[in-house]
Amino acid sequence: MSKLDNLLNDLVIANRILANEDIVDAYGHVSVRHPDDPTRFFLARSLAPEFITRNDIVEFTLDGKPVREEKRALYLERFIHGGIFEARPDVVAVVHAHAEDILPFGLTNGTPLRPVIHSGSFIGAHVPIWDIADRFGDTNLLVANVEQGQDLAKCLGPNNVALMRGHGFAAAARSLIEVVRVSVYLPRNARALLNAKHLGGQIKYLSQGEIDARSRGYSPYSVETWRAWHYWATKAGVGNMVTRPDAVVAVSKKSAKKTAKKPAKKAKPAKGRKR
Amino acid sequence: MSKLDNLLNDLVIANRILANEDIVDAYGHVSVRHPDDPTRFFLARSLAPEFITRNDIVEFTLDGKPVREEKRALYLERFIHGGIFEARPDVVAVVHAHAEDILPFGLTNGTPLRPVIHSGSFIGAHVPIWDIADRFGDTNLLVANVEQGQDLAKCLGPNNVALMRGHGFAAAARSLIEVVRVSVYLPRNARALLNAKHLGGQIKYLSQGEIDARSRGYSPYSVETWRAWHYWATKAGVGNMVTRPDAVVAVSKKSAKKTAKKPAKKAKPAKGRKR
Amino acid sequence: MSKLDNLLNDLVIANRILANEDIVDAYGHVSVRHPDDPTRFFLARSLAPEFITRNDIVEFTLDGKPVREEKRALYLERFIHGGIFEARPDVVAVVHAHAEDILPFGLTNGTPLRPVIHSGSFIGAHVPIWDIADRFGDTNLLVANVEQGQDLAKCLGPNNVALMRGHGFAAAARSLIEVVRVSVYLPRNARALLNAKHLGGQIKYLSQGEIDARSRGYSPYSVETWRAWHYWATKAGVGNMVTRPDAVVAVSKKSAKKTAKKPAKKAKPAKGRKR
Amino acid sequence: MSKLDNLLNDLVIANRILANEDIVDAYGHVSVRHPDDPTRFFLARSLAPEFITRNDIVEFTLDGKPVREEKRALYLERFIHGGIFEARPDVVAVVHAHAEDILPFGLTNGTPLRPVIHSGSFIGAHVPIWDIADRFGDTNLLVANVEQGQDLAKCLGPNNVALMRGHGFAAAARSLIEVVRVSVYLPRNARALLNAKHLGGQIKYLSQGEIDARSRGYSPYSVETWRAWHYWATKAGVGNMVTRPDAVVAVSKKSAKKTAKKPAKKAKPAKGRKR
């Protein structure tokens, strides 16, 4: 597989994982920037993520227009992705979803959503809440044009996640694997915080130093990160689609050689790297 | 399929979706008004919605009497449907169910149930609570005759949903697809509101303008609405039963032509319409 | 099948339903009194309810001794059943289980468990909490002898359900179908009450008159009751084991005749009776 | 099977049960001490517990080094296991996991986690919270070296469970079966306590005498304990791997003989012993 094929393959996997982990249902989507052209990104046509295959993926310019003629219906909210890719050159992948357990945190400022568990560190120290009404008044709450997408991206700023009032969230990350990880652990972090509030007393949030330490140690193809990706993909029924890019396998020459002979075990990671 | 066959086919799908999405269990039911005779409606015989097929559907007059001789057991609470269809000529489909997470909101006036998330907008700005005891005293809480059905419909008034104290809810909508959607998102909206309360602070409800904007944009066969119907039906094991009425497909001539040649892909929606 | 065979068949079904509905796990059990000898009852040998078949059922005297020589391990807590059958001649079936969502209500008197939803009416107006420590001091909390079983039965008194502090509940009813129903809806009623508390305001409990009205209308073979039994059994994979006793089928002669010709549809109930 | 083979077989079962019961996901692990050499222990290589087979098990010294040359990736946090085995000669098996519902109790001192339900008694009267930051400052929160493992073990002290702030828990027990049981019931006890707090009033915790009574009566191969192990293993798809050591079967000679003739029923336990 070419590098691009690999990426689109991973985009299909990402869709299936998000569906199986209950982050998306009929709605919600995940995109990835074109590896060779930062002004383009890939996103599925309008279809529930659980059903998406390679043929459903469409290439877009940053203003949400399909690069090639496209007769099939498109996601109304593709402008979320374009807006973030435009504003944030460092971002490679974006998720927008309505995962239920983050919704309460977008409805009130009573308890800001912040990382409390180690797997939640990647949401970042600050999670802004974007209220579409602040600038656009009474809408149907959907991000349905370039201007709205840009406004959301502006609110997101340099952060990893923005909550969208009464609607859901947008997450941005350095890779597909990372954005899926952020999205899966975001509701878990939200539930832990909500329930800790019930217990009373002072809540210990992750410190900035802890968040930074975890972020520094992160690599999408580390043993520990890869373990979750492989696990989630297998549970979602697409474990057979999981591949590791050559560049990464090459890090550990010996295991790469072994792996090359046994393609069925490609998913097995090299030893001792950091999560 | 004739228009009526199509509708009854959709009624079967609606039953299966509601069962699979945990809105109904052994109890709860969904009905649709006769498209050619507003004084009649269709509802299954007494059977758990998960098991219902075309042969289980019975035609009723608005006073809950079967149009044809019927030896099979009938739902005790069919008067809910008749009552609402009689009082509300604009209503095409009705659901009654006991979905667990809406029950608390019928037990107390402490926190009125109102839309807080965009997918909950269709429950409408005001959700009245009907207490059967107010007029009928100590009963078994079931809506077991015409008078009780009419009283519930009176409490519902022009709204989309009424909670029934200690019992469940009744939802009324302009189409089967919409009433299923309202019913599925009703408990989700309830959970989001309940948990937002835990977080403290001021809760931002959907504004009247937002509710209206979403209602205006709604069409049962829009791309976005259809996506959920198709998704839920597939998860419920009846994806193969999903069809789109010709009238709707015709909206987008080009895609309709393509679709006509590939009947297996009929579920695929036209492009760019609003949710 | 003889009347007794039918009953033991139903006892197997009851075990499977309780397992599938998450009322029991490896622990918890259901018993039924011998229809011809009120001094005996049937209960499985020590085995997780999900695995129980006809051969696992053992006949006991009220002091928890097996009627026939029995080499297989027995439930330690069979004395719960004997104690209740002895004290309550009106009781035909007993469940003991640890269903998670009722546990909080046995840990504090802060909010007594009472019926708030119509399907919870069968737990009865008063649900006492039995604390084994009150009379037996520091134990392992299990009801492991006749004296403890009798003490629990004394606390239960004329009620339908007793909570057991730090442990679970015991439910007693007029039939297997009813005791399963009480057990399945008990945690649901508990959750509805717990969440209503969160919403604030005054909670409306079922009135004594409502509880009585529902209890009067109850029959284990009514259309509505049967519908749930058939539904739960089917979901638990034992729908094929469901049968209706002749006596009941005879109530509706016409439908009984039809049914007799189509044994595969025996589960279908007669028309128009009360839940 | 040799005694060691049996133990490693049980270690595979333990992994599968913990995965199926949602105690671990891609992360979390379970270990067992070498029966003949207390300075060594067994733990899987870096792999999601749901996928682990006999070939994935690696033998370690207490400082977390593999006994034999090992090219496969290893769990970063194996030092948790080594640290506890070193400090606690009485401990035979260790679990580390992130089970969601215990997380809130590690985030605040508002409500200490203590046993409230009988199945939670094995977590012990006191559950300390270990905060890695107290001694190691800003880290990625993972226990990634010997010193951190020892510090955690020191905090655990003579207790059965330590919560790890913002991360998860470590549990230590006298056998694999017991450590699995503790881990499965730990979140259930946490939920019961959390929800009891919502109900208000004074919470009745298990008394020290009750905790002691249950601990005294505990045996990993008692009828009642075994029932859960067999049940969980079957649900996790590895029921066929369940075996009982000869020593235990011999306790009940008669049933042992019967069992010997019917190897397929080996899982069936002897009669009348305590949970």
Short mmCIF file of C-alpha atoms in Angstrom, two decimals, chain B residues 17-204:
data_model
loop_
_atom_site.label_atom_id
_atom_site.label_comp_id
_atom_site.label_asym_id
_atom_site.label_seq_id
_atom_site.Cartn_x
_atom_site.Cartn_y
_atom_site.Cartn_z
CA ILE B 17 -36.00 0.53 15.84
CA LEU B 18 -37.78 1.53 19.03
CA ALA B 19 -37.13 -1.94 20.46
CA ASN B 20 -33.49 -1.99 19.46
CA GLU B 21 -32.87 1.52 20.78
CA ASP B 22 -34.38 0.52 24.15
CA ILE B 23 -37.28 2.95 23.97
CA VAL B 24 -39.80 0.12 24.27
CA ASP B 25 -39.40 -3.35 25.80
CA ALA B 26 -42.35 -5.74 26.07
CA TYR B 27 -44.48 -2.61 26.41
CA GLY B 28 -44.84 0.57 24.41
CA HIS B 29 -46.18 1.04 20.89
CA VAL B 30 -46.10 3.18 17.78
CA SER B 31 -48.97 4.04 15.43
CA VAL B 32 -49.51 5.84 12.14
CA ARG B 33 -52.61 7.54 10.75
CA HIS B 34 -54.24 6.06 7.63
CA PRO B 35 -52.96 8.17 4.71
CA ASP B 36 -56.34 8.15 2.95
CA ASP B 37 -58.72 8.22 5.89
CA PRO B 38 -57.86 10.54 8.81
CA THR B 39 -60.42 8.77 11.04
CA ARG B 40 -58.38 5.59 11.11
CA PHE B 41 -54.94 4.56 12.29
CA PHE B 42 -52.66 1.53 12.29
CA LEU B 43 -51.18 -0.09 15.39
CA ALA B 44 -49.92 -3.60 16.10
CA ARG B 45 -51.91 -6.20 18.01
CA SER B 46 -50.71 -6.91 21.56
CA LEU B 47 -47.13 -8.07 21.01
CA ALA B 48 -43.66 -6.88 22.00
CA PRO B 49 -42.51 -4.42 19.29
CA GLU B 50 -39.36 -6.44 18.67
CA PHE B 51 -41.44 -9.28 17.24
CA ILE B 52 -43.86 -7.33 15.08
CA THR B 53 -44.26 -8.10 11.38
CA ARG B 54 -46.69 -6.83 8.76
CA ASN B 55 -49.32 -9.40 9.73
CA ASP B 56 -49.51 -8.08 13.26
CA ILE B 57 -50.73 -4.64 12.21
CA VAL B 58 -54.39 -3.83 12.87
CA GLU B 59 -56.49 -0.94 11.55
CA PHE B 60 -58.45 1.03 14.15
CA THR B 61 -61.04 3.77 14.27
CA LEU B 62 -60.26 6.73 16.53
CA ASP B 63 -62.23 5.25 19.42
CA GLY B 64 -59.83 2.30 19.51
CA LYS B 65 -62.07 -0.25 17.83
CA PRO B 66 -60.59 -2.54 15.18
CA VAL B 67 -62.05 -1.85 11.75
CA ARG B 68 -62.28 -5.55 10.92
CA GLU B 69 -63.21 -8.41 13.22
CA GLU B 70 -60.17 -9.15 15.29
CA LYS B 71 -59.74 -12.18 17.55
CA ARG B 72 -56.22 -11.44 18.62
CA ALA B 73 -55.44 -9.52 21.82
CA LEU B 74 -55.05 -5.77 21.44
CA TYR B 75 -52.97 -3.21 23.33
CA LEU B 76 -54.93 -1.98 26.33
CA GLU B 77 -53.61 1.50 25.82
CA ARG B 78 -54.55 1.98 22.17
CA PHE B 79 -56.74 4.85 23.39
CA ILE B 80 -53.63 7.00 23.71
CA HIS B 81 -53.25 6.88 19.96
CA GLY B 82 -56.90 7.39 19.12
CA GLY B 83 -57.15 10.29 21.55
CA ILE B 84 -54.21 12.13 20.05
CA PHE B 85 -55.16 11.48 16.42
CA GLU B 86 -58.64 12.81 17.16
CA ALA B 87 -57.48 15.98 18.91
CA ARG B 88 -54.61 16.76 16.57
CA PRO B 89 -55.37 16.62 12.84
CA ASP B 90 -51.76 17.65 12.14
CA VAL B 91 -50.37 14.53 13.77
CA VAL B 92 -49.44 11.55 11.57
CA ALA B 93 -47.66 9.26 14.03
CA VAL B 94 -47.72 8.58 17.78
CA VAL B 95 -45.44 6.73 20.19
CA HIS B 96 -46.21 5.69 23.73
CA ALA B 97 -43.36 4.19 25.76
CA HIS B 98 -41.76 3.88 29.19
CA ALA B 99 -38.17 4.76 28.25
CA GLU B 100 -36.48 4.67 31.60
CA ASP B 101 -34.52 7.88 31.62
CA ILE B 102 -37.51 10.13 31.07
CA LEU B 103 -39.40 8.66 34.03
CA PRO B 104 -37.75 10.85 36.70
CA PHE B 105 -38.93 14.00 34.93
CA GLY B 106 -42.53 12.84 35.28
CA LEU B 107 -42.17 12.30 39.04
CA THR B 108 -41.31 15.82 40.12
CA ASN B 109 -41.59 19.40 38.94
CA GLY B 110 -38.14 20.13 40.34
CA THR B 111 -36.52 20.34 36.90
CA PRO B 112 -38.85 20.62 33.90
CA LEU B 113 -37.80 18.62 30.87
CA ARG B 114 -36.79 21.04 28.11
CA PRO B 115 -34.53 20.76 25.06
CA VAL B 116 -30.86 21.27 25.87
CA ILE B 117 -29.25 19.45 22.94
CA HIS B 118 -29.84 20.01 19.25
CA SER B 119 -31.12 16.47 18.67
CA GLY B 120 -33.59 17.05 21.49
CA SER B 121 -35.11 20.14 19.88
CA PHE B 122 -37.99 18.16 18.42
CA ILE B 123 -39.49 17.48 21.84
CA GLY B 124 -40.52 21.13 21.71
CA ALA B 125 -40.12 24.02 24.12
CA HIS B 126 -42.77 22.82 26.54
CA VAL B 127 -43.30 19.23 27.75
CA PRO B 128 -46.40 19.01 29.96
CA ILE B 129 -46.80 16.33 32.63
CA TRP B 130 -50.10 14.49 32.57
CA ASP B 131 -51.16 12.94 35.88
CA ILE B 132 -53.96 10.45 35.34
CA ALA B 133 -54.93 10.86 39.00
CA ASP B 134 -55.90 14.50 38.54
CA ARG B 135 -59.12 13.53 36.85
CA PHE B 136 -59.49 9.77 37.30
CA GLY B 137 -58.27 9.27 40.88
CA ASP B 138 -56.73 5.94 41.82
CA THR B 139 -56.30 3.84 38.68
CA ASN B 140 -53.81 1.25 37.49
CA LEU B 141 -52.22 4.20 35.63
CA LEU B 142 -53.03 2.73 32.21
CA VAL B 143 -54.92 4.72 29.59
CA ALA B 144 -57.59 2.12 29.15
CA ASN B 145 -60.57 3.94 27.62
CA VAL B 146 -61.54 6.72 25.23
CA GLU B 147 -62.10 9.27 27.96
CA GLN B 148 -58.64 8.82 29.40
CA GLY B 149 -57.07 9.01 25.96
CA GLN B 150 -58.88 12.25 25.29
CA ASP B 151 -57.79 13.70 28.60
CA LEU B 152 -54.16 12.89 27.84
CA ALA B 153 -54.51 14.47 24.40
CA LYS B 154 -55.97 17.59 26.01
CA CYS B 155 -52.94 17.87 28.30
CA LEU B 156 -50.62 17.32 25.34
CA GLY B 157 -52.31 20.26 23.60
CA PRO B 158 -50.25 21.64 20.73
CA ASN B 159 -47.00 20.18 22.09
CA ASN B 160 -44.97 17.28 20.73
CA VAL B 161 -44.46 15.28 23.91
CA ALA B 162 -46.35 14.75 27.16
CA LEU B 163 -44.84 12.97 30.14
CA MET B 164 -47.22 10.65 31.95
CA ARG B 165 -46.60 10.70 35.71
CA GLY B 166 -45.22 7.40 37.03
CA HIS B 167 -45.66 5.77 33.69
CA GLY B 168 -43.92 7.07 30.55
CA PHE B 169 -44.51 9.46 27.69
CA ALA B 170 -46.58 10.06 24.56
CA ALA B 171 -45.01 11.68 21.50
CA ALA B 172 -46.79 13.02 18.44
CA ALA B 173 -45.21 14.04 15.15
CA ARG B 174 -45.70 14.78 11.47
CA SER B 175 -44.31 11.46 10.29
CA LEU B 176 -43.20 8.03 11.50
CA ILE B 177 -39.58 8.93 10.96
CA GLU B 178 -39.96 12.06 13.05
CA VAL B 179 -41.82 10.39 15.91
CA VAL B 180 -39.13 7.70 16.12
CA ARG B 181 -36.46 10.37 16.14
CA VAL B 182 -38.18 12.32 18.90
CA SER B 183 -38.56 9.14 20.94
CA VAL B 184 -34.94 8.07 20.55
CA TYR B 185 -33.48 11.46 21.46
CA LEU B 186 -35.92 12.20 24.27
CA PRO B 187 -34.09 10.08 26.88
CA ARG B 188 -30.73 11.37 25.65
CA ASN B 189 -31.88 14.93 26.17
CA ALA B 190 -33.18 13.93 29.60
CA ARG B 191 -29.82 12.45 30.62
CA ALA B 192 -27.89 15.47 29.37
CA LEU B 193 -30.10 17.77 31.41
CA LEU B 194 -29.98 15.58 34.53
CA ASN B 195 -26.18 15.46 34.42
CA ALA B 196 -25.81 19.15 33.64
CA LYS B 197 -27.74 19.80 36.84
CA HIS B 198 -25.07 17.87 38.74
CA LEU B 199 -22.38 20.13 37.36
CA GLY B 200 -23.95 23.23 38.89
CA GLY B 201 -24.10 26.67 37.36
CA GLN B 202 -26.68 28.11 34.99
CA ILE B 203 -27.94 25.70 32.32
CA LYS B 204 -28.27 27.00 28.76
#
